[in-house]
Backbone as CSV, one residue per row, in Angstrom:
resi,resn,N_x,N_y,N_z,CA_x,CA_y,CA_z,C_x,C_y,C_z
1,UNK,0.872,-1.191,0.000,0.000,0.000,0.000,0.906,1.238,0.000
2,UNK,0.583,2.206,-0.998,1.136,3.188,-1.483,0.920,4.774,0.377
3,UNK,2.196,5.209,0.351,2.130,5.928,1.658,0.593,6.960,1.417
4,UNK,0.239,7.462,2.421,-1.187,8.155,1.913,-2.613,7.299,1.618
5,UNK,-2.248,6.238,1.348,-3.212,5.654,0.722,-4.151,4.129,1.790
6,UNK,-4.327,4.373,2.643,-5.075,3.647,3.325,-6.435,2.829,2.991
7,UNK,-6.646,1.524,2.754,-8.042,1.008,3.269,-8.725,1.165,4.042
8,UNK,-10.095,0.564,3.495,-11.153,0.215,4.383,-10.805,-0.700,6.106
9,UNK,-11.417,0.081,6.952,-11.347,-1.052,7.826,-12.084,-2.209,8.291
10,UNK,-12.076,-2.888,8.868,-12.906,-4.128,9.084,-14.694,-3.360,9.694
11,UNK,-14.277,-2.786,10.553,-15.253,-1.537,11.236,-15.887,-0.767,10.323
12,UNK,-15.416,-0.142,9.764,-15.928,0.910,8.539,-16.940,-0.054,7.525
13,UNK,-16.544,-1.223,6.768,-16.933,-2.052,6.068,-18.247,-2.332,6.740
14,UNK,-18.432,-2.941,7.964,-19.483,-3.411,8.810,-20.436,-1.884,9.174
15,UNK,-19.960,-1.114,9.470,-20.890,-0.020,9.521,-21.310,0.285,8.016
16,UNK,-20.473,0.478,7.030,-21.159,1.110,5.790,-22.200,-0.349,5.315
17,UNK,-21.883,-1.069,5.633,-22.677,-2.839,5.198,-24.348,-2.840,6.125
18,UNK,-24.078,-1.945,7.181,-25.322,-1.579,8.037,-26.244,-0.591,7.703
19,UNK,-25.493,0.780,7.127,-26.063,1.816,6.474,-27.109,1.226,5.560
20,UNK,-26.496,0.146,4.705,-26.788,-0.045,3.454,-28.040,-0.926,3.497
21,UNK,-28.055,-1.519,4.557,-28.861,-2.384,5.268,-30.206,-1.910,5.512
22,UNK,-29.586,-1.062,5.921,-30.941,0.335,6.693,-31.763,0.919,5.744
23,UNK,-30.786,1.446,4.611,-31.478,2.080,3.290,-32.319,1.334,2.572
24,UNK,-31.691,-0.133,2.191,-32.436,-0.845,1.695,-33.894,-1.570,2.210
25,UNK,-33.736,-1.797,3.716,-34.900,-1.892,4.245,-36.269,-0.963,4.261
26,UNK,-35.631,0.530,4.530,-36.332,1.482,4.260,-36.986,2.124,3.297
27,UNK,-36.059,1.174,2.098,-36.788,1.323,0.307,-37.731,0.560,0.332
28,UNK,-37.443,-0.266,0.710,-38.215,-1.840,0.548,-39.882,-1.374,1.231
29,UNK,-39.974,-0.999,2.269,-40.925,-0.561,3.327,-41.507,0.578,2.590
30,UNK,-40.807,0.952,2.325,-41.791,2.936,1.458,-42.380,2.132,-0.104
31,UNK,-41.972,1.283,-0.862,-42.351,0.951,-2.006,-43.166,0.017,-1.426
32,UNK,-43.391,-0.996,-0.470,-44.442,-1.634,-0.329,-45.607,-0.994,0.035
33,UNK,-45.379,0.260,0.701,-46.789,1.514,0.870,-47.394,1.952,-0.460
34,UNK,-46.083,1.980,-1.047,-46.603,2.996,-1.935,-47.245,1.694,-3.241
35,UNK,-46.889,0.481,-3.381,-47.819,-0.563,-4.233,-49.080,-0.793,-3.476
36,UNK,-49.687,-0.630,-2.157,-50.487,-0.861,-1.146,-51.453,0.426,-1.827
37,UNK,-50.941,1.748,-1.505,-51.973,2.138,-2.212,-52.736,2.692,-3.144
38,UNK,-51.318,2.205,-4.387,-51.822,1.750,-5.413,-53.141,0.822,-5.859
39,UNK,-52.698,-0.372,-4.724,-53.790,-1.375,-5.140,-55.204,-0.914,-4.801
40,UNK,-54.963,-0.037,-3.395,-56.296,0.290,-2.632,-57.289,1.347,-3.796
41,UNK,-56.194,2.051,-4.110,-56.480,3.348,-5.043,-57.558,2.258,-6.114
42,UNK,-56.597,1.563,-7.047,-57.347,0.838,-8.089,-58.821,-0.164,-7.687
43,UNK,-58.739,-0.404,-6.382,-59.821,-1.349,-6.226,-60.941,-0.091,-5.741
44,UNK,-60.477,1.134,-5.253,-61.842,2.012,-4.930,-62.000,2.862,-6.369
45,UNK,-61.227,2.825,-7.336,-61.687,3.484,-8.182,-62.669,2.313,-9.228
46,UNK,-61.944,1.219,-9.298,-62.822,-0.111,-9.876,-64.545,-0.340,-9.141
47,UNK,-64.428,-0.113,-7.897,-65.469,-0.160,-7.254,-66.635,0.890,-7.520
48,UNK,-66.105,2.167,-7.461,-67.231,3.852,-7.744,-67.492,3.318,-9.092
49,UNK,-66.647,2.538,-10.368,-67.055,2.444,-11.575,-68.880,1.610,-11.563
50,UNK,-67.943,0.548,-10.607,-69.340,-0.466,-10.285,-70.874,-0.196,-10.260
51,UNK,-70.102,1.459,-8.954,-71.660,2.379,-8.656,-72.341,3.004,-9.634
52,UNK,-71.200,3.315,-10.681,-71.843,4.338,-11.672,-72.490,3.217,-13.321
53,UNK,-71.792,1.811,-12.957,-72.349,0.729,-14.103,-74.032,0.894,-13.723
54,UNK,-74.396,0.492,-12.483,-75.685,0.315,-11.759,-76.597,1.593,-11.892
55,UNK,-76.319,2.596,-11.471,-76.733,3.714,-11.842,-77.407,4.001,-13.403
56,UNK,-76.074,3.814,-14.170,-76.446,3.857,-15.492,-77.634,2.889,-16.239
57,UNK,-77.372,2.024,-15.724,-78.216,0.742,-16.192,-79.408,1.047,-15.770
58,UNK,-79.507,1.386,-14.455,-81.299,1.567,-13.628,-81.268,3.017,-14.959
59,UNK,-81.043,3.738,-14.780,-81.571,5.165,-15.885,-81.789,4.710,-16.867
60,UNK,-80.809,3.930,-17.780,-81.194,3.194,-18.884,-82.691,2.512,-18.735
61,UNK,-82.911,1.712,-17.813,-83.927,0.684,-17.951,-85.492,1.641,-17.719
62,UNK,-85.058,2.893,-16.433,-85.897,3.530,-16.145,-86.998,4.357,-17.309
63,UNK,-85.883,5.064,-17.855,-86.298,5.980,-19.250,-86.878,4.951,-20.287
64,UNK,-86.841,3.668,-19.950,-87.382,3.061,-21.216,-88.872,2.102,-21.025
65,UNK,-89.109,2.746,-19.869,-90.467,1.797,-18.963,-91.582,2.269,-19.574
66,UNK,-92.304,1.229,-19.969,-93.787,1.936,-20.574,-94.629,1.154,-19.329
67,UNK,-96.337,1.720,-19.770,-97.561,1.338,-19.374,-98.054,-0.445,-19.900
68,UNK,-97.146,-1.152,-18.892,-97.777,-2.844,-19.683,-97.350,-3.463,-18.611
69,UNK,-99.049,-4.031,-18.082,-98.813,-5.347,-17.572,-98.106,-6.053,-18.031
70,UNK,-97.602,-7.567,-16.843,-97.252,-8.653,-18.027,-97.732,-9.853,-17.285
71,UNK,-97.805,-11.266,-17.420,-98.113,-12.446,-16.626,-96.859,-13.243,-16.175
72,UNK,-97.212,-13.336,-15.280,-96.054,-13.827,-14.489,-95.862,-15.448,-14.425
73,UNK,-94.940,-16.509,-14.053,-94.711,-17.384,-14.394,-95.988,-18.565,-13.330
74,UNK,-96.910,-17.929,-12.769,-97.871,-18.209,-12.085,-99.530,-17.611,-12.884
75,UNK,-98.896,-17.161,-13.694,-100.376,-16.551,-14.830,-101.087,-14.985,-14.304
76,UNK,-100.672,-15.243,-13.002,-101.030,-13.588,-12.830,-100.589,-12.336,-13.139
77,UNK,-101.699,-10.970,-13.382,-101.451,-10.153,-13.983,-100.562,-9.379,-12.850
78,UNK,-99.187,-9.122,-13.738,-98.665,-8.434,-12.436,-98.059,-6.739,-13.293
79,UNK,-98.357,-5.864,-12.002,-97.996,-4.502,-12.591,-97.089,-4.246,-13.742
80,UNK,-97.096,-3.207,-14.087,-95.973,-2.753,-15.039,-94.865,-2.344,-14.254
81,UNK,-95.266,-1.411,-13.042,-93.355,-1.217,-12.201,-94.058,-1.556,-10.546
82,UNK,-93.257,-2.666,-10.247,-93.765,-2.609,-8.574,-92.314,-2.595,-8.197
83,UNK,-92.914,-2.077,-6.774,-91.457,-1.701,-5.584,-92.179,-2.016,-4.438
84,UNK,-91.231,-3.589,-3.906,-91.377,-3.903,-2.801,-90.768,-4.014,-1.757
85,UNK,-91.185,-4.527,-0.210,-90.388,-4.692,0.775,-88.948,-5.265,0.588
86,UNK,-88.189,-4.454,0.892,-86.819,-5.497,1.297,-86.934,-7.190,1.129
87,UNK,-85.805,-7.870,0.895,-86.026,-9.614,0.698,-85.781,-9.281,1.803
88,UNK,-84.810,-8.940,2.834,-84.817,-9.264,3.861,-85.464,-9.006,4.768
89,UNK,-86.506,-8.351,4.672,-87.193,-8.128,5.611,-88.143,-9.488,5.779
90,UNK,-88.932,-10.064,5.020,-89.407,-11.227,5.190,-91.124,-11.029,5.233
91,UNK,-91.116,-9.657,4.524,-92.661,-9.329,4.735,-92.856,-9.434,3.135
92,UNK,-91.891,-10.023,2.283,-92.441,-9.752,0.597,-92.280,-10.938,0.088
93,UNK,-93.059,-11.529,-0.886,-93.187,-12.916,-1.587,-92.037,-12.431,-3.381
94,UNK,-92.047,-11.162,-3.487,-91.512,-10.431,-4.687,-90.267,-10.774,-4.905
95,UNK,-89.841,-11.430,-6.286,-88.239,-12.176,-6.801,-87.379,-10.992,-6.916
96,UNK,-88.262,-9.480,-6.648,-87.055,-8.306,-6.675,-87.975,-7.268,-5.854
97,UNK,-86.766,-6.564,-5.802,-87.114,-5.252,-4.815,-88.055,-4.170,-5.630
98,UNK,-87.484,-4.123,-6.736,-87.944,-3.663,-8.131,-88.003,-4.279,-9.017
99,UNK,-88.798,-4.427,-9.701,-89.101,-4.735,-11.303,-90.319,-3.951,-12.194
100,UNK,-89.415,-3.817,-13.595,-90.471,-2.967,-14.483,-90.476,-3.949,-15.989
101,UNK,-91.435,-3.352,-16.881,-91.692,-3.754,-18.438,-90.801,-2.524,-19.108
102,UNK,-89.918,-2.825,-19.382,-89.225,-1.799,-20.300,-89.293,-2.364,-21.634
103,UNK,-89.071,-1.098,-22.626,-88.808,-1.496,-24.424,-87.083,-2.145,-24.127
104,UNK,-87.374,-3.417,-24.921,-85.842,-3.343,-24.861,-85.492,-2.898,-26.086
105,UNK,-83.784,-3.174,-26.244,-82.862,-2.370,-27.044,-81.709,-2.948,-27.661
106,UNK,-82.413,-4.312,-27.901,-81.111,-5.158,-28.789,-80.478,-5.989,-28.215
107,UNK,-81.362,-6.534,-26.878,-80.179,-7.600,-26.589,-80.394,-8.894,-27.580
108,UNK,-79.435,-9.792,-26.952,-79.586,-10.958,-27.739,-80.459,-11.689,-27.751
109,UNK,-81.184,-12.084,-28.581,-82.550,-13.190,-29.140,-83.543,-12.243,-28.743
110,UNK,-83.357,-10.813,-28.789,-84.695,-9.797,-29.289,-84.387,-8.914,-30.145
111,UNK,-85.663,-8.689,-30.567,-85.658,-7.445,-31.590,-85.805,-6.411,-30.885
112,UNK,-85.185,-5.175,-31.652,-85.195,-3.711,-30.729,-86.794,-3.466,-30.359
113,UNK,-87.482,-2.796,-29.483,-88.829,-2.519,-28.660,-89.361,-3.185,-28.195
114,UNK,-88.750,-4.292,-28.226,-89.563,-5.718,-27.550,-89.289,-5.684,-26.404
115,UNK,-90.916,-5.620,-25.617,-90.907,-5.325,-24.393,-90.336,-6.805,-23.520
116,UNK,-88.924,-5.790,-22.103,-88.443,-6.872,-21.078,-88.756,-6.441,-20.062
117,UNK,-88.654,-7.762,-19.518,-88.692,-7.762,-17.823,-88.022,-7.593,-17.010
118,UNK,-87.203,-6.518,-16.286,-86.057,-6.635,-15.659,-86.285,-6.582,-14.145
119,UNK,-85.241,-6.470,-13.213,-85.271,-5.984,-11.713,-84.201,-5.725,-10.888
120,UNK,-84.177,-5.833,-9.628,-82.879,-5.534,-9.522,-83.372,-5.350,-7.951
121,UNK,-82.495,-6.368,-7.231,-82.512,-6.953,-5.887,-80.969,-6.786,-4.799
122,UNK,-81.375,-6.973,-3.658,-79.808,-7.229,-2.385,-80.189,-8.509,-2.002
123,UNK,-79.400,-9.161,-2.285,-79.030,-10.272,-1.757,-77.889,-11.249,-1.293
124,UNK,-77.537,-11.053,0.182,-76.431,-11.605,0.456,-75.538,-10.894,0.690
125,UNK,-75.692,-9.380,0.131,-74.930,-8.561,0.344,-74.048,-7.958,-0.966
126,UNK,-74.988,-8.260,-2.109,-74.750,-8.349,-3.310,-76.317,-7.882,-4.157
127,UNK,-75.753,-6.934,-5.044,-76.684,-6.240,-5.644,-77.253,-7.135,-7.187
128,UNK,-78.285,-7.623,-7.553,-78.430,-8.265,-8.653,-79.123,-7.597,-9.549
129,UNK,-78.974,-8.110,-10.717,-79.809,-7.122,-12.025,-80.620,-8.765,-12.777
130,UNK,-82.082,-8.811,-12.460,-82.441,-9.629,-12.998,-82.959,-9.278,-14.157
131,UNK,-83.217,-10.723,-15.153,-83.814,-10.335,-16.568,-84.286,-11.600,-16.506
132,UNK,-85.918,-11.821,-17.223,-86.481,-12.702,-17.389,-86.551,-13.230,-18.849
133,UNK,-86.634,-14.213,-19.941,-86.633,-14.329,-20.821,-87.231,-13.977,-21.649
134,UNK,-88.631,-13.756,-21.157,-89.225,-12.490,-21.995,-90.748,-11.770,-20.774
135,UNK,-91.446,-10.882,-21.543,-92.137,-10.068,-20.537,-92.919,-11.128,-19.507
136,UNK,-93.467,-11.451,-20.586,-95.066,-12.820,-20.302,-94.430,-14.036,-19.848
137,UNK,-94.085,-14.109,-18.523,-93.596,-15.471,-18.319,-93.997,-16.973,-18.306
138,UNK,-93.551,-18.051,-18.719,-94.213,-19.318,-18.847,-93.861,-19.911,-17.615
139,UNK,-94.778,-20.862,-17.916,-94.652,-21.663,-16.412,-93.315,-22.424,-15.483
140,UNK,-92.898,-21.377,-14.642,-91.759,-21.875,-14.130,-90.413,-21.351,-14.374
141,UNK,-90.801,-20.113,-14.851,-89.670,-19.336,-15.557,-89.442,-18.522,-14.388
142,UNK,-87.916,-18.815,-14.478,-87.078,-17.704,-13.071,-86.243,-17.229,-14.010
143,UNK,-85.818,-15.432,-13.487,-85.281,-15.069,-14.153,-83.756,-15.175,-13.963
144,UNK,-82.423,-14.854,-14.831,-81.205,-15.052,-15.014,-80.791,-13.678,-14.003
145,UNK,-79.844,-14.061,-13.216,-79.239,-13.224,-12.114,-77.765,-12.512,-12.198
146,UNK,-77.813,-11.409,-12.339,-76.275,-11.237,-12.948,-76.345,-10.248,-11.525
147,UNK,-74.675,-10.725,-10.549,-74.045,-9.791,-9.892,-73.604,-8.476,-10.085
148,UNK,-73.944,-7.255,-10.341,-73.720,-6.371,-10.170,-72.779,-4.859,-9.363
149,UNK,-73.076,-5.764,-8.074,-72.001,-4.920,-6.542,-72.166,-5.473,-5.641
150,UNK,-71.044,-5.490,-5.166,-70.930,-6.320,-4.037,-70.615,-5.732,-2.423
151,UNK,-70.324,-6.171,-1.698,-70.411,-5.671,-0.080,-70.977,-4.480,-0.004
152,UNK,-72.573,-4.588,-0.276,-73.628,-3.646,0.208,-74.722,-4.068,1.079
153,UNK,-74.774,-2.745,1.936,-75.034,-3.022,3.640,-77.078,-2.853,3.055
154,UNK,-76.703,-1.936,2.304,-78.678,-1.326,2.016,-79.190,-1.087,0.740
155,UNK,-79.897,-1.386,0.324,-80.646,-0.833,-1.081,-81.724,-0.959,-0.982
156,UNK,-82.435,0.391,-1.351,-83.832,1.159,-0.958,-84.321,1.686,-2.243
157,UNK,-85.835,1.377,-2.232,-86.437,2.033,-3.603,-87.342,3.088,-3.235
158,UNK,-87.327,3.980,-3.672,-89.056,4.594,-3.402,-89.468,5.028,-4.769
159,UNK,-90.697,5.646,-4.796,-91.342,6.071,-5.652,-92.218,7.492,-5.519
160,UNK,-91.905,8.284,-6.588,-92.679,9.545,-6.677,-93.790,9.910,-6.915
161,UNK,-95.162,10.135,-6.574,-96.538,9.583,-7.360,-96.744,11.041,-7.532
162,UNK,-98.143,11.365,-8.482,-98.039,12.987,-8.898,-98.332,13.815,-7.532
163,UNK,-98.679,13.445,-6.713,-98.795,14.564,-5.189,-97.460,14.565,-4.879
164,UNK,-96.322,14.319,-5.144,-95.177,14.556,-4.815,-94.868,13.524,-3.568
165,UNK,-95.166,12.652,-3.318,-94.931,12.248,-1.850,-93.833,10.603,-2.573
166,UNK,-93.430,10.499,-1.697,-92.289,9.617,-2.158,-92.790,8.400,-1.364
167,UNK,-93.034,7.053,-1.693,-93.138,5.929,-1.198,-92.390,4.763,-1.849
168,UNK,-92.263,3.446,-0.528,-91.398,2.622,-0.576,-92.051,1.624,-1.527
169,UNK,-93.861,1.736,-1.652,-94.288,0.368,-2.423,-95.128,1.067,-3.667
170,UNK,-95.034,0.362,-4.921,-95.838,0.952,-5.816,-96.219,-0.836,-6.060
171,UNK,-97.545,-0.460,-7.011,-98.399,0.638,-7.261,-99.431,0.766,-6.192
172,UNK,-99.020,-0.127,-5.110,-99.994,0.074,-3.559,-101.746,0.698,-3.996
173,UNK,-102.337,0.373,-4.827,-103.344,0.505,-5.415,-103.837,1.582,-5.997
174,UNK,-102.910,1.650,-6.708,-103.175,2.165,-7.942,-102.970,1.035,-8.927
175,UNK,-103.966,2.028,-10.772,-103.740,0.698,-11.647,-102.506,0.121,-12.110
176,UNK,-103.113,-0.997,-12.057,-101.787,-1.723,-12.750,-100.377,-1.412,-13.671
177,UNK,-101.381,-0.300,-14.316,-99.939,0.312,-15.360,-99.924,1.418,-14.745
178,UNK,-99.913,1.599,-14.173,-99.411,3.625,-13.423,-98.209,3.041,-13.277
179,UNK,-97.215,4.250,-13.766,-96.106,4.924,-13.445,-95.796,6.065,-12.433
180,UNK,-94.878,5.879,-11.920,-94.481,7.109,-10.919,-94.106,8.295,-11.760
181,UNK,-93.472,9.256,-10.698,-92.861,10.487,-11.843,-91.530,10.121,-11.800
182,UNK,-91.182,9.886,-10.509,-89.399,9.243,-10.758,-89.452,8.068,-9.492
183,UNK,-88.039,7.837,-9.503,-87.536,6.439,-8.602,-86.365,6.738,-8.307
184,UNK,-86.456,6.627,-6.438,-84.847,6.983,-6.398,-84.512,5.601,-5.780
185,UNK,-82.988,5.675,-5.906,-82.250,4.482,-5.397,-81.228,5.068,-4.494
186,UNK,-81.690,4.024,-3.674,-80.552,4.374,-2.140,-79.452,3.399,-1.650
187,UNK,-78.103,3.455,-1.943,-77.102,2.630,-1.571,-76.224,2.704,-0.327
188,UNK,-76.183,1.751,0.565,-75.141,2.218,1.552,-74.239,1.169,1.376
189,UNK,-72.841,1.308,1.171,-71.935,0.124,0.872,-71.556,-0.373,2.363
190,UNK,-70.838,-1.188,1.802,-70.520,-1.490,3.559,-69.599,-1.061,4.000
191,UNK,-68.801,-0.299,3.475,-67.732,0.600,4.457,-68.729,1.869,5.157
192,UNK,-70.201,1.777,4.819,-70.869,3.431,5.373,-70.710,4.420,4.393
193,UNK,-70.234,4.023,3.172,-70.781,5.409,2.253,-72.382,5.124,1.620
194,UNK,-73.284,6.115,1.505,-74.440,6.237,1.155,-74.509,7.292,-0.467
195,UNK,-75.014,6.598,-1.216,-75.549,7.537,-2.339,-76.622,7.048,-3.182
196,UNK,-77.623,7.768,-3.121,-78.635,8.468,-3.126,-78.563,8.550,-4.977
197,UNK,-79.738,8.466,-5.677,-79.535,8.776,-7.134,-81.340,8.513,-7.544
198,UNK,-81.533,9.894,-8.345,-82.721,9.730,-8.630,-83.416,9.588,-10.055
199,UNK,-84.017,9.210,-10.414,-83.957,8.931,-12.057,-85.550,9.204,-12.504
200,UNK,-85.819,9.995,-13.172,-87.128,10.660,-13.967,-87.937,9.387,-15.003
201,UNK,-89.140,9.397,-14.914,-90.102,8.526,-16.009,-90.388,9.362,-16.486
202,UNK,-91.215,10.531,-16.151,-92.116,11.421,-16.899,-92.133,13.256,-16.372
């Protein structure tokens, strides 16, 4: 070794080997936050999409509701839009919370205006969008259940009638084909956020 020119010491090595130790742990720890809430970020922004799929779809289905009974897979004449008790409450015989006769709009194995049956239920803690195969149901026909949203604590319907007063059951006797003026929908997820969304017939 050249005069002036000194090495590392055994000490120095072990401390800078500790530094390095430290830094790297401390990278390691800040980038696992920062992929954490990344993921959180992407699963609550994936989730509000969810709210606003459901949303869209009820407006869609809403704006397209006409005045038509239809028969149900028991032969009875059942309304054009009813809104009933909660499933869980245990006071309703109804396969949805809501269901209406809308024009449909091209799904598959219909022609565009051909009136459907849709609805849209909580169950389990899971929001469903039912569709029946067609308006007039045959004997024994249940409709196809598609998941929609999931870990929700509440979903609430009411209805607007022309005195302005908002109720939970239609058409509570009125005729069969009466329409409300609007329908709001009430969500509480299960973390406790609530939103509220109201959608116009007429």
């Amino acid at each position: 070794m050249r005069p002036g020119h000194r090495g590392f010491t055994l000490l120095e090595l072990l401390v800078a080997m500790a530094v390095l130790a430290l830094l790297g742990a401390l990278s390691f720890r800040g980038l696992g936050s920062v992929l954490d809430a990344q993921a959180r970020l992407q699963a609550e922004s994936r989730r509000w999409n969810e709210v606003a799929l459901l949303a869209a779809q009820l407006s869609q289905d809403v704006a397209a509701t006409f005045e038509r009974t239809v028969r149900d897979e028991t032969d009875r004449l059942r309304p054009a839009l009813v809104l009933s008790t909660p499933l869980n409450a245990g006071a309703s015989t109804e396969l949805a919370q809501l269901s209406l006769t809308r024009l449909g709009y091209g799904e598959p194995g219909s022609a565009p205006g051909t009136p459907r049956r849709v609805g849209y239920r909580l169950r389990e803690g899971i929001v469903e969008y039912l569709l029946w195969p067609a308006a007039d149901a045959a004997p024994g026909t249940i409709p196809i259940a598609e998941a929609v949203l999931e870990d929700v604590a509440e979903l609430q319907f009411q209805a607007l009638d022309d005195n302005g007063t908002w109720s939970s059951a239609w058409p509570g006797g009125r005729a069969p084909g009466a329409l409300p003026r609007a329908i709001s929908m009430q969500i509480v997820l299960a973390g406790g956020e609530s939103i509220t969304r109201v959608f116009s017939l007429r």
